[in-house]
PDB file of N, CA and C in Angstrom:
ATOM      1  N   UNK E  12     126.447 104.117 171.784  1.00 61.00           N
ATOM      2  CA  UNK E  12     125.572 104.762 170.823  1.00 61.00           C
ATOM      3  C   UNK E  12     124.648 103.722 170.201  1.00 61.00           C
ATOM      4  N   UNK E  13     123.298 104.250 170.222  1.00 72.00           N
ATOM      5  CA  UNK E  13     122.437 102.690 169.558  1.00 72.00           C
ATOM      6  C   UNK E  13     121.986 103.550 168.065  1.00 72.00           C
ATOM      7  N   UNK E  14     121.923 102.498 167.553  1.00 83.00           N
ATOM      8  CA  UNK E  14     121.829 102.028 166.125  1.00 83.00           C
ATOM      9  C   UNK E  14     120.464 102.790 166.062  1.00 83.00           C
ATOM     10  N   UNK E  15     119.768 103.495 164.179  1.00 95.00           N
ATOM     11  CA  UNK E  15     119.311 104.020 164.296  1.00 95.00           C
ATOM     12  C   UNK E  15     118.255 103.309 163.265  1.00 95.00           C
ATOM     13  N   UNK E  16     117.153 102.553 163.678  1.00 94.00           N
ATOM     14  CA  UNK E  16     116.059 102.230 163.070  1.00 94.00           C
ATOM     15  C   UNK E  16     115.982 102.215 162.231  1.00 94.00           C
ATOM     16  N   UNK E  17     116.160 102.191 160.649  1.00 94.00           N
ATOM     17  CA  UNK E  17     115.295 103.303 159.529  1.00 94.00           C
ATOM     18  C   UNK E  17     113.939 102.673 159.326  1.00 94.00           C
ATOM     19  N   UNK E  18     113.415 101.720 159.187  1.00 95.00           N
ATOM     20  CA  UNK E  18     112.143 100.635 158.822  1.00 95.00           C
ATOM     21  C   UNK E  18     112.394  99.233 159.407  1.00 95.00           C
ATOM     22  N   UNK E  19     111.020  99.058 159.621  1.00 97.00           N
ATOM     23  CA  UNK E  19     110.894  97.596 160.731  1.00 97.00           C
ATOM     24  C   UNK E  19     110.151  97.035 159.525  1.00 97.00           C
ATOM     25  N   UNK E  20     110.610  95.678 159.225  1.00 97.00           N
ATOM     26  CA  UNK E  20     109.966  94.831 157.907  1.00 97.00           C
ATOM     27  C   UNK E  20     109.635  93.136 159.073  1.00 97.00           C
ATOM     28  N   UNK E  21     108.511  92.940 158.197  1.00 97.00           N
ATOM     29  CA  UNK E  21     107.885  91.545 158.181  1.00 97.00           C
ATOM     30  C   UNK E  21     107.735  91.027 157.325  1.00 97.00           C
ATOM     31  N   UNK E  22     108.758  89.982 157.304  1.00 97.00           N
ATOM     32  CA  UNK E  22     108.619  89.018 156.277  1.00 97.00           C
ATOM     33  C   UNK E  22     108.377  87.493 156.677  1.00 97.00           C
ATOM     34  N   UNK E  23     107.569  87.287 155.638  1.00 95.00           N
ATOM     35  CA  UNK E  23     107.139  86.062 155.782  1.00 95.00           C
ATOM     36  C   UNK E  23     108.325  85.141 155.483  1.00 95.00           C
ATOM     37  N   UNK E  24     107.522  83.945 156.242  1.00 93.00           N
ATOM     38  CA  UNK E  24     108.660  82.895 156.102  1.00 93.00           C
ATOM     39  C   UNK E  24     108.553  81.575 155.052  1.00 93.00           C
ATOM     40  N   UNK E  25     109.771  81.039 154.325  1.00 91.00           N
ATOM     41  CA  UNK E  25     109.021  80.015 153.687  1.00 91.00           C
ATOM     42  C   UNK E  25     107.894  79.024 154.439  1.00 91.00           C
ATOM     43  N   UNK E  26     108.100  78.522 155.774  1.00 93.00           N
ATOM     44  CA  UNK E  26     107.707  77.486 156.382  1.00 93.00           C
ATOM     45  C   UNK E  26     106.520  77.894 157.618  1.00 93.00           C
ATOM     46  N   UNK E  27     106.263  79.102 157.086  1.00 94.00           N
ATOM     47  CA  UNK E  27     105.337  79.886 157.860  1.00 94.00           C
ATOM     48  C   UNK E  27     105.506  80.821 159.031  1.00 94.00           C
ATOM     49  N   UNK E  28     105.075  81.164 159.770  1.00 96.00           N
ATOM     50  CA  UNK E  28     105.890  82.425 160.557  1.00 96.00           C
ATOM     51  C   UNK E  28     106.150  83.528 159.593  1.00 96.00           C
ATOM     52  N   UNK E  29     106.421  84.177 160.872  1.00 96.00           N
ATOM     53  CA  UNK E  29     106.870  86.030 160.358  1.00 96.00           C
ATOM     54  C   UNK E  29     108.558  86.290 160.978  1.00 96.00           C
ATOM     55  N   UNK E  30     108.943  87.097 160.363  1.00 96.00           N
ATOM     56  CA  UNK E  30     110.448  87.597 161.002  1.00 96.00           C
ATOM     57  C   UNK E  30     110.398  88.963 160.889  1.00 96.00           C
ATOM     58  N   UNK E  31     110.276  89.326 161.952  1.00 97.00           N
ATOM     59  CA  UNK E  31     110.312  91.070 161.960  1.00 97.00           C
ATOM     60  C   UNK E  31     111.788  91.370 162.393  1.00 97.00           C
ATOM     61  N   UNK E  32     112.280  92.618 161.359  1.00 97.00           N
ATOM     62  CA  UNK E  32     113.351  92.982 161.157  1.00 97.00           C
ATOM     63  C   UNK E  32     113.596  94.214 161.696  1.00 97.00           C
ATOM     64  N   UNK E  33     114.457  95.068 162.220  1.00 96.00           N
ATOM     65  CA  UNK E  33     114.509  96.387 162.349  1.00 96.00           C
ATOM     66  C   UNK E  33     115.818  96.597 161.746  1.00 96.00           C
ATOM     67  N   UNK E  34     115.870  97.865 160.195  1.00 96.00           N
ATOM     68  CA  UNK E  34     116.724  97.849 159.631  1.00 96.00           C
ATOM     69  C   UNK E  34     117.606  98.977 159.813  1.00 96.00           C
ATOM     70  N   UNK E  35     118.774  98.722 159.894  1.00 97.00           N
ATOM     71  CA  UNK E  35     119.336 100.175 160.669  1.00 97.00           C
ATOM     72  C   UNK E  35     120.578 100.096 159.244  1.00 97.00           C
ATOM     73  N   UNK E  36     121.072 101.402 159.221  1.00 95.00           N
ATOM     74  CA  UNK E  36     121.953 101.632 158.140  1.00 95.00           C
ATOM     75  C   UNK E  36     123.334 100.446 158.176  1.00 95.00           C
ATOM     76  N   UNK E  37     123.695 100.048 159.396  1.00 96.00           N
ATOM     77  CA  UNK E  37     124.643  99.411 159.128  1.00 96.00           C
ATOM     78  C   UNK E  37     124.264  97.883 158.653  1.00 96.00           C
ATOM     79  N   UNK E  38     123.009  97.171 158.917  1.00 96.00           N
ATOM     80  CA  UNK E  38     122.508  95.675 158.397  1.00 96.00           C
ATOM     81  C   UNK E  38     122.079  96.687 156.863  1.00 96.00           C
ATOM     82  N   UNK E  39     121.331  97.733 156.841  1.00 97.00           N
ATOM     83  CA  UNK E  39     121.426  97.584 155.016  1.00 97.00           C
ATOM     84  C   UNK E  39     122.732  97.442 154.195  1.00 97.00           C
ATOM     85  N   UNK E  40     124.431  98.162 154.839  1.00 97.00           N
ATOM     86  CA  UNK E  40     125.500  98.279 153.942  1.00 97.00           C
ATOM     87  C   UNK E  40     125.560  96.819 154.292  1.00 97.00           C
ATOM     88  N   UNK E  41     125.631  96.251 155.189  1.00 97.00           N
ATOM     89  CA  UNK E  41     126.036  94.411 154.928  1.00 97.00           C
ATOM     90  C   UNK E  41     125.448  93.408 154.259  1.00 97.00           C
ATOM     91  N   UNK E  42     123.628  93.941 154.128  1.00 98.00           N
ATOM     92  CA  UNK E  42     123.156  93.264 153.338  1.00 98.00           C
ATOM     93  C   UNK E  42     123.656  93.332 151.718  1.00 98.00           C
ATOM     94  N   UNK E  43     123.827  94.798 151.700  1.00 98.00           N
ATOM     95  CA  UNK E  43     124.317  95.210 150.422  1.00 98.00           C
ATOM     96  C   UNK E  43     125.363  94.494 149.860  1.00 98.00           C
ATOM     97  N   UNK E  44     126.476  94.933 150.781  1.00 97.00           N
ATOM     98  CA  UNK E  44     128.144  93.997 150.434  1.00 97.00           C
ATOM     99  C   UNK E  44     127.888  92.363 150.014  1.00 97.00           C
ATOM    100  N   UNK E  45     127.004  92.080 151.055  1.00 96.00           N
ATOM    101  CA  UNK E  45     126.992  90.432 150.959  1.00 96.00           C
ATOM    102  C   UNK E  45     126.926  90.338 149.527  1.00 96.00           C
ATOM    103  N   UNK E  46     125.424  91.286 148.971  1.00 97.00           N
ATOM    104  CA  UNK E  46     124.775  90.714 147.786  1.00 97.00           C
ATOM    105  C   UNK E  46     124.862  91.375 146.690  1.00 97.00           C
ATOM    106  N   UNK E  47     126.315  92.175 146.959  1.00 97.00           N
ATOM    107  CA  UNK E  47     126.884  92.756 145.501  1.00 97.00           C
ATOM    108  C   UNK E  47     125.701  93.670 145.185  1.00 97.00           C
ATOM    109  N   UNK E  48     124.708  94.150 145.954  1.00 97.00           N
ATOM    110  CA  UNK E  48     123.569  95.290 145.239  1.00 97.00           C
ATOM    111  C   UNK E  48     124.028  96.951 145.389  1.00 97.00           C
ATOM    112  N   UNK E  49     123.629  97.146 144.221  1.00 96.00           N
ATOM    113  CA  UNK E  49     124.047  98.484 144.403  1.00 96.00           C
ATOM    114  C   UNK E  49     123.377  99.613 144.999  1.00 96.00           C
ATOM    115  N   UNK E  50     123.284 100.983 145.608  1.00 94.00           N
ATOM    116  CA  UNK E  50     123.338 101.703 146.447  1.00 94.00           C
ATOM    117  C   UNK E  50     121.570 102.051 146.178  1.00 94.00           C
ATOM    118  N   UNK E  51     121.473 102.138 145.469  1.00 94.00           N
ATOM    119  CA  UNK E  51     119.939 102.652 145.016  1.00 94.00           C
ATOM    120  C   UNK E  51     119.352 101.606 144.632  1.00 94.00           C
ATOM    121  N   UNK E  52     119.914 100.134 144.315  1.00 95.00           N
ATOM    122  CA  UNK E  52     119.309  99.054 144.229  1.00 95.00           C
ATOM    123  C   UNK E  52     118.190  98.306 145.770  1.00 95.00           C
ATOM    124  N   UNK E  53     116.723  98.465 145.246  1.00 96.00           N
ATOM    125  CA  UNK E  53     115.519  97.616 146.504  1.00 96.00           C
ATOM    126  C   UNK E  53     116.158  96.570 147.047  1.00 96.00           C
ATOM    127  N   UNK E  54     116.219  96.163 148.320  1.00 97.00           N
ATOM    128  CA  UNK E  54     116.775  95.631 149.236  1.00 97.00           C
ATOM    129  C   UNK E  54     115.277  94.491 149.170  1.00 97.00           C
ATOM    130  N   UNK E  55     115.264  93.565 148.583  1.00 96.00           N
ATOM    131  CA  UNK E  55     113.990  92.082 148.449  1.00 96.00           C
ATOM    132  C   UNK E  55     114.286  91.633 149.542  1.00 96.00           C
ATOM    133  N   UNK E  56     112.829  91.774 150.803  1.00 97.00           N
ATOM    134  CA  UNK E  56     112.507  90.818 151.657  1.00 97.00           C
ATOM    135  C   UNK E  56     113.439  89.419 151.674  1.00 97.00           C
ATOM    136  N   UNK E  57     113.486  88.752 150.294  1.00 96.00           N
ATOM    137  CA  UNK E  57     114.350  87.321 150.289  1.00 96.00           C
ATOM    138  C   UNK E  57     115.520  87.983 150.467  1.00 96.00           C
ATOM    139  N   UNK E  58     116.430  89.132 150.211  1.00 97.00           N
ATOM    140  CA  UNK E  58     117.815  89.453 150.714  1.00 97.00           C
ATOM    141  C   UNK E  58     118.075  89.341 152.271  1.00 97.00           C
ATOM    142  N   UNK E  59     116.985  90.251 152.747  1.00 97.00           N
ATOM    143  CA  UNK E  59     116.955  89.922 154.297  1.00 97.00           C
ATOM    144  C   UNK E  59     117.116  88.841 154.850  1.00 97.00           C
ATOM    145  N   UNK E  60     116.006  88.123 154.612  1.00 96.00           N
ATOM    146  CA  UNK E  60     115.962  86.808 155.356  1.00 96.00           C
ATOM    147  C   UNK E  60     116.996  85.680 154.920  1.00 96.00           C
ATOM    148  N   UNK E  61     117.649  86.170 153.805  1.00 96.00           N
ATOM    149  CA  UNK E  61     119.051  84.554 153.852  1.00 96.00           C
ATOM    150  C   UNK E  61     120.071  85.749 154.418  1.00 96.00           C
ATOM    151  N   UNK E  62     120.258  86.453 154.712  1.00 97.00           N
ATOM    152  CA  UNK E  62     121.330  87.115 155.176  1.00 97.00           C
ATOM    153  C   UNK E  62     120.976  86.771 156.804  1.00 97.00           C
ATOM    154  N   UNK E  63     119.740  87.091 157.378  1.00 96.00           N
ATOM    155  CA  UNK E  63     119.466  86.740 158.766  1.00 96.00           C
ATOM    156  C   UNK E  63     119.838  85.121 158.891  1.00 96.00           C
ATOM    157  N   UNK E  64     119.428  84.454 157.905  1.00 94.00           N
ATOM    158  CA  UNK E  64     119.694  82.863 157.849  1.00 94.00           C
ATOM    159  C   UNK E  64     121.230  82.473 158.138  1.00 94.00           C
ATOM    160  N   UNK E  65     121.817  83.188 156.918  1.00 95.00           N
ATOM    161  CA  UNK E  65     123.060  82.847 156.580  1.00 95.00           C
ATOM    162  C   UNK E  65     124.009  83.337 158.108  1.00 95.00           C
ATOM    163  N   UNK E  66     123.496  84.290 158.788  1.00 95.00           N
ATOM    164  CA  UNK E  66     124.575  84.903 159.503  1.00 95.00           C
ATOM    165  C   UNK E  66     124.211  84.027 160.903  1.00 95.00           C
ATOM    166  N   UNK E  67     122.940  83.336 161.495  1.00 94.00           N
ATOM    167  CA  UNK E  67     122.520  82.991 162.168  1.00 94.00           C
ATOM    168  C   UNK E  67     123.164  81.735 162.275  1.00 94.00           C
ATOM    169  N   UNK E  68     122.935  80.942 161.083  1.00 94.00           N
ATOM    170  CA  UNK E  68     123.502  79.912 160.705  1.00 94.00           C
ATOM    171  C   UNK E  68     125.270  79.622 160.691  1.00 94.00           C
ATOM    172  N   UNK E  69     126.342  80.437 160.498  1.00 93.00           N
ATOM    173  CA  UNK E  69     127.176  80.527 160.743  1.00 93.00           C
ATOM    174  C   UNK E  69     127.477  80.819 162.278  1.00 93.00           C
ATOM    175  N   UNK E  70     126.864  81.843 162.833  1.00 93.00           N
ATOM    176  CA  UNK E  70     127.123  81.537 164.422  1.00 93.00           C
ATOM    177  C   UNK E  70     127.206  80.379 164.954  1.00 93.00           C
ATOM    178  N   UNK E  71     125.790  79.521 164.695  1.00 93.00           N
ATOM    179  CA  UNK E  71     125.499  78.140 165.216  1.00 93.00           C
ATOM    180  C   UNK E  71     126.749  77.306 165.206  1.00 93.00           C
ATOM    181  N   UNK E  72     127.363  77.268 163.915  1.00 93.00           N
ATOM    182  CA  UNK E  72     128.155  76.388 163.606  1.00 93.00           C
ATOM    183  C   UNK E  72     129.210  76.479 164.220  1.00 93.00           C
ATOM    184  N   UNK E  73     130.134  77.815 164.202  1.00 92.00           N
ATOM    185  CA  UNK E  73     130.935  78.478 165.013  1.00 92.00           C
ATOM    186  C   UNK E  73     130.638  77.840 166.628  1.00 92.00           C
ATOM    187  N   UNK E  74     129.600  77.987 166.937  1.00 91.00           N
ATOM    188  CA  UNK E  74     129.282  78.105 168.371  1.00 91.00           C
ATOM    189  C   UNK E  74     129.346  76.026 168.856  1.00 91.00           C
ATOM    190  N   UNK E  75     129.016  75.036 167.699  1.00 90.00           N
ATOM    191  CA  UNK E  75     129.249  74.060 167.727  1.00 90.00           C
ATOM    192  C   UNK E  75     130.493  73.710 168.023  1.00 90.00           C
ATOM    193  N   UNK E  76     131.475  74.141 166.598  1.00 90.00           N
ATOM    194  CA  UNK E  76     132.613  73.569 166.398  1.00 90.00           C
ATOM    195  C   UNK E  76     133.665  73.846 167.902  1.00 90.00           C
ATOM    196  N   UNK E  77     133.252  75.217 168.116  1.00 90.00           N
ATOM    197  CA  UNK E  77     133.630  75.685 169.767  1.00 90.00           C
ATOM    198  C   UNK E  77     133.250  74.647 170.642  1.00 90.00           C
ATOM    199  N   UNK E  78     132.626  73.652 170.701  1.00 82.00           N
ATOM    200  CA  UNK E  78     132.038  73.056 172.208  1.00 82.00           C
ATOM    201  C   UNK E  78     131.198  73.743 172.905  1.00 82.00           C
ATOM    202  N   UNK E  79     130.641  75.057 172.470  1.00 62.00           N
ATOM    203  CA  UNK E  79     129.703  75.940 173.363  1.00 62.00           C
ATOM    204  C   UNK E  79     128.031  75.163 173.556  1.00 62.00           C
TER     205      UNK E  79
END
């Protein structure tokens, strides 16, 4: 079953570049959980992008400490 779109966001980056997002209900409840926001609380472009950071960034490391 694939995941269901709700809004595609572009956000800018600190260091320039764009990061286009496609937000589907299950990355909004994780963004949410991560950041303690509540249900009707705006989801800030900066939530996105350290959550894409943060989760990206933990793979890496994972994927280091593995030898991969």
């Amino acid at each position: 079953m694939q995941a269901c779109i709700i809004e595609t966001r572009t956000i800018k980056l600190p260091k320039g570049g764009e990061l286009e997002v496609g937000m589907t209900q299950k990355l909004i409840d994780c963004i949410r959980n991560q950041f303690n926001l509540k249900a009707d609380q705006h989801i800030d472009d900066d939530y996105v992008r350290m959550f894409v950071w943060g989760t990206v960034n933990t793979a890496v490391e994972k994927a280091e400490r593995e030898g991969m």
